[in-house]
mmCIF file of C-alpha atoms in Angstrom:
data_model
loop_
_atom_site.group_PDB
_atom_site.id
_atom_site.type_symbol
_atom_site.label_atom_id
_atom_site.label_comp_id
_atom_site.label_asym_id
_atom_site.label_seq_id
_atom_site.Cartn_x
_atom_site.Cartn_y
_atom_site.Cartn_z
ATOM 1 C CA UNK Z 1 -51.476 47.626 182.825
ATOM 2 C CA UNK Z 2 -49.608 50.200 184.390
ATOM 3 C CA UNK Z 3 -49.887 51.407 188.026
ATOM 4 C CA UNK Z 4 -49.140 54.593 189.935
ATOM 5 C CA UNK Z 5 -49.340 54.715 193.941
ATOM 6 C CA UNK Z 6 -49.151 57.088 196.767
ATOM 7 C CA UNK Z 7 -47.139 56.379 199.865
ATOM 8 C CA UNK Z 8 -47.564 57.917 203.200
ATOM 9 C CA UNK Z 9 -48.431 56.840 206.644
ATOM 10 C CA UNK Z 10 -51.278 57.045 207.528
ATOM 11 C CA UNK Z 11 -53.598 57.218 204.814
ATOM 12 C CA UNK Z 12 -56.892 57.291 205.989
ATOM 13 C CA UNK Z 13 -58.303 59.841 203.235
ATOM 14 C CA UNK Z 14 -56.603 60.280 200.301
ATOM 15 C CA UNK Z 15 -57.391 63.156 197.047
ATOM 16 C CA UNK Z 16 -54.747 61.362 195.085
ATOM 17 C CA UNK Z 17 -56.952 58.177 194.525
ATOM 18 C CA UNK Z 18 -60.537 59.562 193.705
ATOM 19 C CA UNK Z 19 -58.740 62.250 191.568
ATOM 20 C CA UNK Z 20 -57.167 59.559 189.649
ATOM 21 C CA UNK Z 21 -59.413 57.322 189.840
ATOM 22 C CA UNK Z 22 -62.269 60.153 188.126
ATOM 23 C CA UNK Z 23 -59.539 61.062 185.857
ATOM 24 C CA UNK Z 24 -58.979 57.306 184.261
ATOM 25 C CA UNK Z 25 -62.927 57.208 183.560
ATOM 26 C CA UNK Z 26 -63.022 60.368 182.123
ATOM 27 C CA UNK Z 27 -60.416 60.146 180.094
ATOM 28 C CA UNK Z 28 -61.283 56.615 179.032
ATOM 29 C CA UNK Z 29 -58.322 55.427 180.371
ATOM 30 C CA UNK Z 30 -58.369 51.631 180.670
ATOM 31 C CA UNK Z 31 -54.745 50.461 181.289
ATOM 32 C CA UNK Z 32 -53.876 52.346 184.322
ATOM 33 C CA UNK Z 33 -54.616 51.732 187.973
ATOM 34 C CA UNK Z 34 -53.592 54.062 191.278
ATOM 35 C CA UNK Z 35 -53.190 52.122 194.140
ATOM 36 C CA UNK Z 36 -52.745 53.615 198.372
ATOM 37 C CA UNK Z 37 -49.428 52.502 199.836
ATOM 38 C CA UNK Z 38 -49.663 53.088 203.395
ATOM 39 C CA UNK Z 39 -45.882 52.538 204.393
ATOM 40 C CA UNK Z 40 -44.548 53.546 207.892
ATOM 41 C CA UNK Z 41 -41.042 53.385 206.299
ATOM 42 C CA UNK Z 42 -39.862 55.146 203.111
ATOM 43 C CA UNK Z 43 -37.760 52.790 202.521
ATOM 44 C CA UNK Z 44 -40.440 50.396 202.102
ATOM 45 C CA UNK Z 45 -40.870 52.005 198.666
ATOM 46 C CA UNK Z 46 -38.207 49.961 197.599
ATOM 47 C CA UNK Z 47 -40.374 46.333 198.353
ATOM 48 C CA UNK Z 48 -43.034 48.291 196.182
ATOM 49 C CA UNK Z 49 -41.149 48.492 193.675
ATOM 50 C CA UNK Z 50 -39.519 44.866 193.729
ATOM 51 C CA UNK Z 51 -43.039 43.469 193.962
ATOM 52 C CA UNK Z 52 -44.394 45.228 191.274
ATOM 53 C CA UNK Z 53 -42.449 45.705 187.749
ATOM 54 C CA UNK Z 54 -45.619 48.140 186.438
ATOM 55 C CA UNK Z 55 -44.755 50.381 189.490
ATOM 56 C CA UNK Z 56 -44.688 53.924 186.939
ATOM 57 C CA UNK Z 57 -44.836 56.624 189.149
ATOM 58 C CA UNK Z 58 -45.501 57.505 193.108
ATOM 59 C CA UNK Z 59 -46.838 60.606 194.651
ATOM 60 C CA UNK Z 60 -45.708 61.053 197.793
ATOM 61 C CA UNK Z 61 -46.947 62.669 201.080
ATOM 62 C CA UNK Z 62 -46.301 62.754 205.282
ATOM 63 C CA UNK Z 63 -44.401 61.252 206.452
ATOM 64 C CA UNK Z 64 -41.945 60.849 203.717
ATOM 65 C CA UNK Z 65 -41.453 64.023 201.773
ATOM 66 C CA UNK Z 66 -38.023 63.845 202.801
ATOM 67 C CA UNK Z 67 -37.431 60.652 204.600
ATOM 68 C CA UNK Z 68 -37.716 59.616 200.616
ATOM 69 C CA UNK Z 69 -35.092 60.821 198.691
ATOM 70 C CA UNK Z 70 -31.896 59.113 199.963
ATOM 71 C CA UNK Z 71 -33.604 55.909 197.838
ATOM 72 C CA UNK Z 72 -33.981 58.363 194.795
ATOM 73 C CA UNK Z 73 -31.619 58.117 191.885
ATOM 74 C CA UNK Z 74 -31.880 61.756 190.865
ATOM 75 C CA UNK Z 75 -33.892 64.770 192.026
ATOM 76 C CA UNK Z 76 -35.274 67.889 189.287
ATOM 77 C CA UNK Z 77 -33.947 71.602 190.471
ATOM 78 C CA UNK Z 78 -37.383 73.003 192.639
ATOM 79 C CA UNK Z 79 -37.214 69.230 194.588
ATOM 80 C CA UNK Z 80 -33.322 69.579 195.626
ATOM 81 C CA UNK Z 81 -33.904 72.928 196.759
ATOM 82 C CA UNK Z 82 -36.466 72.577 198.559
ATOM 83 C CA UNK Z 83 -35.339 69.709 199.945
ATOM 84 C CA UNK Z 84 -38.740 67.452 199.680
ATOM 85 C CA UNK Z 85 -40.288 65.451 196.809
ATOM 86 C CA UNK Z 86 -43.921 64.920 196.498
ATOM 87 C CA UNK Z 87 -43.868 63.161 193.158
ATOM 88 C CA UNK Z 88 -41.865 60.198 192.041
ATOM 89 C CA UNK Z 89 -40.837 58.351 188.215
ATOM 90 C CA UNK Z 90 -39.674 55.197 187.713
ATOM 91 C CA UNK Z 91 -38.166 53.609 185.773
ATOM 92 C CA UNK Z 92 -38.068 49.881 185.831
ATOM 93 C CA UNK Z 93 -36.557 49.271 181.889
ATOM 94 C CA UNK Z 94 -32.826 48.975 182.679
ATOM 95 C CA UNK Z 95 -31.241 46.716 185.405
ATOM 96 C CA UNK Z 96 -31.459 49.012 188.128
ATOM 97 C CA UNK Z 97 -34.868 50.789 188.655
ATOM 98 C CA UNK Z 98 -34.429 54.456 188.364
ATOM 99 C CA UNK Z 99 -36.172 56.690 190.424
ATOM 100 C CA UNK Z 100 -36.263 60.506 189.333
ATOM 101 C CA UNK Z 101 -37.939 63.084 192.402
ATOM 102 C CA UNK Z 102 -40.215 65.693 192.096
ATOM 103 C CA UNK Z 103 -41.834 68.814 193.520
ATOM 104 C CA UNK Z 104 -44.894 69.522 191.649
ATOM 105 C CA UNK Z 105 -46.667 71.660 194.662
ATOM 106 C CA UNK Z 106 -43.933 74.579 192.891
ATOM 107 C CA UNK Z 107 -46.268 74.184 189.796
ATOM 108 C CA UNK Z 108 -49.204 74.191 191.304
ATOM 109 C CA UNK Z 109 -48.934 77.102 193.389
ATOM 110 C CA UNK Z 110 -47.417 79.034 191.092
ATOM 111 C CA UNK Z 111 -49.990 78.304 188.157
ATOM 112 C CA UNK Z 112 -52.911 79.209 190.665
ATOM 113 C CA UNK Z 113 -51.209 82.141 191.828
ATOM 114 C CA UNK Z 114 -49.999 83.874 188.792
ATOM 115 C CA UNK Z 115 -53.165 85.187 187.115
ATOM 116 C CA UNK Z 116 -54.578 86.301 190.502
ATOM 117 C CA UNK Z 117 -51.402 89.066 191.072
ATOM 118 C CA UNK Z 118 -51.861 92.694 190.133
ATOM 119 C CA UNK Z 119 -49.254 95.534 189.517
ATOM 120 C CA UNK Z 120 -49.519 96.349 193.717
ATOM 121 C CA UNK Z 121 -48.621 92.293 194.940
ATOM 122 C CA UNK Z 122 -45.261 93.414 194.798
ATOM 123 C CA UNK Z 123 -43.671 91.650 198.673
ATOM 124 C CA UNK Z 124 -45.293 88.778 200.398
ATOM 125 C CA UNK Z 125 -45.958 87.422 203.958
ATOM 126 C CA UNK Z 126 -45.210 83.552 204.150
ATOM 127 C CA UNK Z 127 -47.510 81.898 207.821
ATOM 128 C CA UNK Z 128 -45.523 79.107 208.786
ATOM 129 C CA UNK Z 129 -42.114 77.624 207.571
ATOM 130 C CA UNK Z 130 -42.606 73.510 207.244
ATOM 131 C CA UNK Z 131 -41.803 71.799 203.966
ATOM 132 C CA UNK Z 132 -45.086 73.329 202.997
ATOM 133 C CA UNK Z 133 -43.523 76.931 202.928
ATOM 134 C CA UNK Z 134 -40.363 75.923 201.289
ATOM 135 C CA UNK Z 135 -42.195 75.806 197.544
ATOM 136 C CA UNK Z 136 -44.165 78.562 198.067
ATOM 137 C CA UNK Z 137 -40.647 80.364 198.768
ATOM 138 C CA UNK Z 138 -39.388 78.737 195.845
ATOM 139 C CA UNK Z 139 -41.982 79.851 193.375
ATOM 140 C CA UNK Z 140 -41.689 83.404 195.005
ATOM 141 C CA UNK Z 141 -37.867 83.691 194.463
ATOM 142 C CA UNK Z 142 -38.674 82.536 190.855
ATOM 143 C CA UNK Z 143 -40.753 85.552 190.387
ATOM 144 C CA UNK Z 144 -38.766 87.934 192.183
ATOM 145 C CA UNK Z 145 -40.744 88.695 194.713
ATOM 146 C CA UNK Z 146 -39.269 89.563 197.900
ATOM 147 C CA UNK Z 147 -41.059 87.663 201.323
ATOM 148 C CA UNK Z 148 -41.062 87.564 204.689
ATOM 149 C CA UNK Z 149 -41.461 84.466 207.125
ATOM 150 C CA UNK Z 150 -43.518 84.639 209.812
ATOM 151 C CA UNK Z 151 -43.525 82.135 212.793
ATOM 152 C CA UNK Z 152 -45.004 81.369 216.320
ATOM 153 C CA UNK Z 153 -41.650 80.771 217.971
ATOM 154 C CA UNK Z 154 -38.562 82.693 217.173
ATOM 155 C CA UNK Z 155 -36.448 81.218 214.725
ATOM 156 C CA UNK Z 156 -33.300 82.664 212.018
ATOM 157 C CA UNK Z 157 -34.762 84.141 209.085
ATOM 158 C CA UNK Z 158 -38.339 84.920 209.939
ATOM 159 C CA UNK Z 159 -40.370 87.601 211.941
ATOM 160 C CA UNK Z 160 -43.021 86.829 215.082
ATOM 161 C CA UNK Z 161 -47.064 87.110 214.089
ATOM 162 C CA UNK Z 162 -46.767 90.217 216.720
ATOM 163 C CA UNK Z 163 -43.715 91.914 214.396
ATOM 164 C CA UNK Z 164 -47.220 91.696 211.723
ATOM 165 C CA UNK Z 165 -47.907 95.435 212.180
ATOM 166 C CA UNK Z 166 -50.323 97.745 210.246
ATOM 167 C CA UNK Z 167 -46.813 99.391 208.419
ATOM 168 C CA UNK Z 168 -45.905 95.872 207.829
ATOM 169 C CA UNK Z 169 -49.467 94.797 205.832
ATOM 170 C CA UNK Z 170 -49.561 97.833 204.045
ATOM 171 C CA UNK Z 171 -45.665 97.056 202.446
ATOM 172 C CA UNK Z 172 -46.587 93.049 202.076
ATOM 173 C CA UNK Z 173 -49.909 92.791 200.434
ATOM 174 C CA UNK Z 174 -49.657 88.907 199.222
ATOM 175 C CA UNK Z 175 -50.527 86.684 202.273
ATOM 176 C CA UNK Z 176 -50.067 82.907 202.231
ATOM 177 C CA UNK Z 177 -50.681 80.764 204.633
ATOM 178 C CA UNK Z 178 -48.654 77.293 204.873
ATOM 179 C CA UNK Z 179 -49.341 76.325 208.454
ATOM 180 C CA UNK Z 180 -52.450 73.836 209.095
ATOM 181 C CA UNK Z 181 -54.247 76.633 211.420
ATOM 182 C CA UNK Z 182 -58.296 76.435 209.702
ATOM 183 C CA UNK Z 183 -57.876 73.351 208.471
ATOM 184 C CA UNK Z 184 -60.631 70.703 209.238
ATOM 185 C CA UNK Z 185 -61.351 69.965 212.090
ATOM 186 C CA UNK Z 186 -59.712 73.295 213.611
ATOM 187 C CA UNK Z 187 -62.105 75.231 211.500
ATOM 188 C CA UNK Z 188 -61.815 78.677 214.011
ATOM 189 C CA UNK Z 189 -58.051 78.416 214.067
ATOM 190 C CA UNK Z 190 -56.343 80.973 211.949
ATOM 191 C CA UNK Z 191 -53.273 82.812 211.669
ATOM 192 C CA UNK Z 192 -53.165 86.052 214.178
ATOM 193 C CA UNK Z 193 -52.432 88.772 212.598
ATOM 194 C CA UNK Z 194 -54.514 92.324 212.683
ATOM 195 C CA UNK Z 195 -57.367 91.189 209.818
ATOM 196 C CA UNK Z 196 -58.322 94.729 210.279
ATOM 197 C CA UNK Z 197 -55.719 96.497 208.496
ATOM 198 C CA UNK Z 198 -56.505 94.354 205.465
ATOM 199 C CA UNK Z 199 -57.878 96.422 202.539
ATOM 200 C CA UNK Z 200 -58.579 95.315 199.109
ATOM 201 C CA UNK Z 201 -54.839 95.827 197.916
ATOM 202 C CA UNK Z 202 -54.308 92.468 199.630
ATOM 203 C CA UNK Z 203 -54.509 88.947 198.266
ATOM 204 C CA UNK Z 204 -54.701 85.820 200.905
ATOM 205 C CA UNK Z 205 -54.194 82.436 199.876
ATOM 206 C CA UNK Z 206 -54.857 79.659 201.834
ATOM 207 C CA UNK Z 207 -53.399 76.293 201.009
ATOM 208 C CA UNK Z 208 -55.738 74.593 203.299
ATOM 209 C CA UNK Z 209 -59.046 73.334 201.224
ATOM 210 C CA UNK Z 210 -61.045 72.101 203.456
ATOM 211 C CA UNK Z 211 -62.663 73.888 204.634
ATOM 212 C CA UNK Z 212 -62.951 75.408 201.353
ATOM 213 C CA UNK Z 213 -62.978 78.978 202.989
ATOM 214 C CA UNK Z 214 -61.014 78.933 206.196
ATOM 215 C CA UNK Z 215 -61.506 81.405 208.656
ATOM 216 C CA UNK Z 216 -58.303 83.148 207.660
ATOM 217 C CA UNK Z 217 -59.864 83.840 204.061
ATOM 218 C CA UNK Z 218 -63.125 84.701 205.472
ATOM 219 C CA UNK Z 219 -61.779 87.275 208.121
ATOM 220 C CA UNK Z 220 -59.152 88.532 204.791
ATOM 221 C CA UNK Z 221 -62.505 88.742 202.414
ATOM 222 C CA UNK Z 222 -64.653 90.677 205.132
ATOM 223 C CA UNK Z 223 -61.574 93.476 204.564
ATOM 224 C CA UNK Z 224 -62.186 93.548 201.010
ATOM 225 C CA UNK Z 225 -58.969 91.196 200.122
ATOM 226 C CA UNK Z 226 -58.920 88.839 196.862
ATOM 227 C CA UNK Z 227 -58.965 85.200 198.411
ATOM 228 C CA UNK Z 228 -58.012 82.086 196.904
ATOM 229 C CA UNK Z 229 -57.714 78.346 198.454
ATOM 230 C CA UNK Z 230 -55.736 75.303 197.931
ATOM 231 C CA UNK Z 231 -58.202 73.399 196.024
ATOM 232 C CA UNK Z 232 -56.710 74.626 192.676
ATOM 233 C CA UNK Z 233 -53.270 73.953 193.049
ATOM 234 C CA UNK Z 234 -53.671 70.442 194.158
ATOM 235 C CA UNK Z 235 -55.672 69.954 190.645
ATOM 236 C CA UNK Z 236 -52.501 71.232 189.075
ATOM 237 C CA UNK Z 237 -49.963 69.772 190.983
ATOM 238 C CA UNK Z 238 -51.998 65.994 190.481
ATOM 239 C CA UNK Z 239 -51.852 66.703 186.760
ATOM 240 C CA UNK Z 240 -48.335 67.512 186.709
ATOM 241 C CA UNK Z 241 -47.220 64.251 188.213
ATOM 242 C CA UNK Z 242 -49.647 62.542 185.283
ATOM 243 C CA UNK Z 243 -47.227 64.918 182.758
ATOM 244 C CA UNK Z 244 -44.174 63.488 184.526
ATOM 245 C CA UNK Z 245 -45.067 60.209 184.444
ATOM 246 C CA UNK Z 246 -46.099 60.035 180.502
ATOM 247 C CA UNK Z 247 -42.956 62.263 179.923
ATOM 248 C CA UNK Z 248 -45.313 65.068 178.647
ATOM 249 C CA UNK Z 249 -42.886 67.574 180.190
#
C-alpha cells in the first residue's frame, strides 16, 4: 500500500481527497490511499514522513507553499522560480528520504489556457500578485507573452486597478485574475476595472471555481469576452502530481 497526503492548515474542505479518492475507484486502483495532513508547521512534514515509510508523494497548499521547501532536497525549474511548491516526491529507498518539489499549478494553467488563445491574445493583465500570480507569470514568460501586474496598493513592478484604462484593455486583451475577489462566500466581489470596455477580443480567466462563474467572468461574458474558470486547471494540475509521483514524466 502506498499513500499520498496533502498538508496545509486548516483543512476543512479539501478537492485533493475526493479527486483522489474518485480517481483510485475509477481507475481500479486498490493499493493506494490519500490521506489530509492538517499540520500548523511545515516542518511537521518531516514526523509524516518518519511515521510513515509508504509516505510517496504530498500535495501541498496554505500555509506552506513556501514555508516548505527549506525541508526539500531538491526543487524542478517552474518551483525555484517561483519560489513555492504545491506538489511533493519522496523518496524513502535510500538512507535519507529524498524529497523533490514541485509546481504543477504552471501545468495546469498553461494546459487550460493554451487552446483557448487566438492570434489577437497577444499582452496580458495579471489581478493580484500572491504566490498565486507568480505561475501564471511563469507560464506567460514561457510563451512570450508580455504582462502587466495590477494591484490594490502600490507596489514595484505593477500598475493600480485605476491605471486599467480603456487604451490599456484594448492593448491587453488576456485577463487573469489571481486574487480571491468572487470567490465563495464573497460571491459580488470582483476585480474593478471598467467591464465596459470589454469586447469580444478579450479572454478572462478566473482561477477561482467556486463559484463556477464569478462575477468577474459574468460581468467579462456580458461584454462578449471568452471566459474560462479554475476548475480545469486544478484537474490538470491533480493529475500531474499523480505523473510525478509514478515517474510518468
Amino acid at each position: 500500500m502506498r499513500t499520498f497526503g496533502l498538508i496545509g492548515f486548516p483543512l476543512s474542505a479539501s478537492f485533493s481527497k475526493q479527486f483522489f479518492a474518485d480517481k483510485f475507484a475509477t481507475e481500479g486502483i486498490t493499493d493506494c490511499k490519500y490521506e489530509l495532513h492538517p499540520i500548523p508547521q511545515a516542518k511537521e512534514i518531516l514526523d509524516l514522513i518518519e511515521a510513515d515509510p509508504r509516505l510517496c508523494g504530498l500535495n501541498v497548499t496554505i500555509p506552506h507553499k513556501v514555508s516548505v521547501m527549506p525541508y526539500l532536497t531538491e526543487l524542478d525549474d517552474a518551483a525555484e522560480k517561483i519560489g513555492a511548491v504545491n506538489c511533493i516526491a519522496i523518496d524513502q529507498t535510500g538512507e535519507q528520504p529524498k524529497l523533490r518539489g514541485y509546481n504543477t499549478d504552471v501545468y495546469g494553467f498553461e494546459e487550460s489556457l493554451k487552446p483557448l488563445l487566438k492570434p489577437h491574445h497577444q499582452k496580458a493583465l495579471i489581478f493580484g500578485d500572491g504566490g498565486a500570480a507568480q505561475a501564471v507569470k511563469y507560464v506567460f514568460n514561457q510563451l512570450g507573452i508580455p504582462f502587466i501586474s495590477v494591484v490594490r496598493n502600490a507596489q514595484p513592478n505593477a500598475v493600480l486597478y485605476s491605471s486599467v484604462t480603456k487604451e490599456v484593455l484594448e492593448e491587453y486583451t488576456i485577463l487573469v485574475n489571481t486574487t480571491p475577489l468572487g470567490m465563495f462566500p464573497n460571491l459580488e466581489s470582483f476585480p474593478p476595472i471598467p467591464y465596459q470596455h470589454l469586447t469580444d477580443q478579450h479572454l478572462a480567466y478566473d482561477l477561482v471555481y467556486n463559484p463556477e462563474e464569478t462575477q468577474f467572468l459574468a460581468k467579462a461574458k456580458a461584454q462578449g469576452a471568452s471566459v474560462k474558470n479554475g476548475l480545469e486547471m486544478l484537474h490538470l494540475q491533480a493529475e500531474r502530481s499523480w505523473d510525478i509521483w509514478n515517474k510518468q514524466i
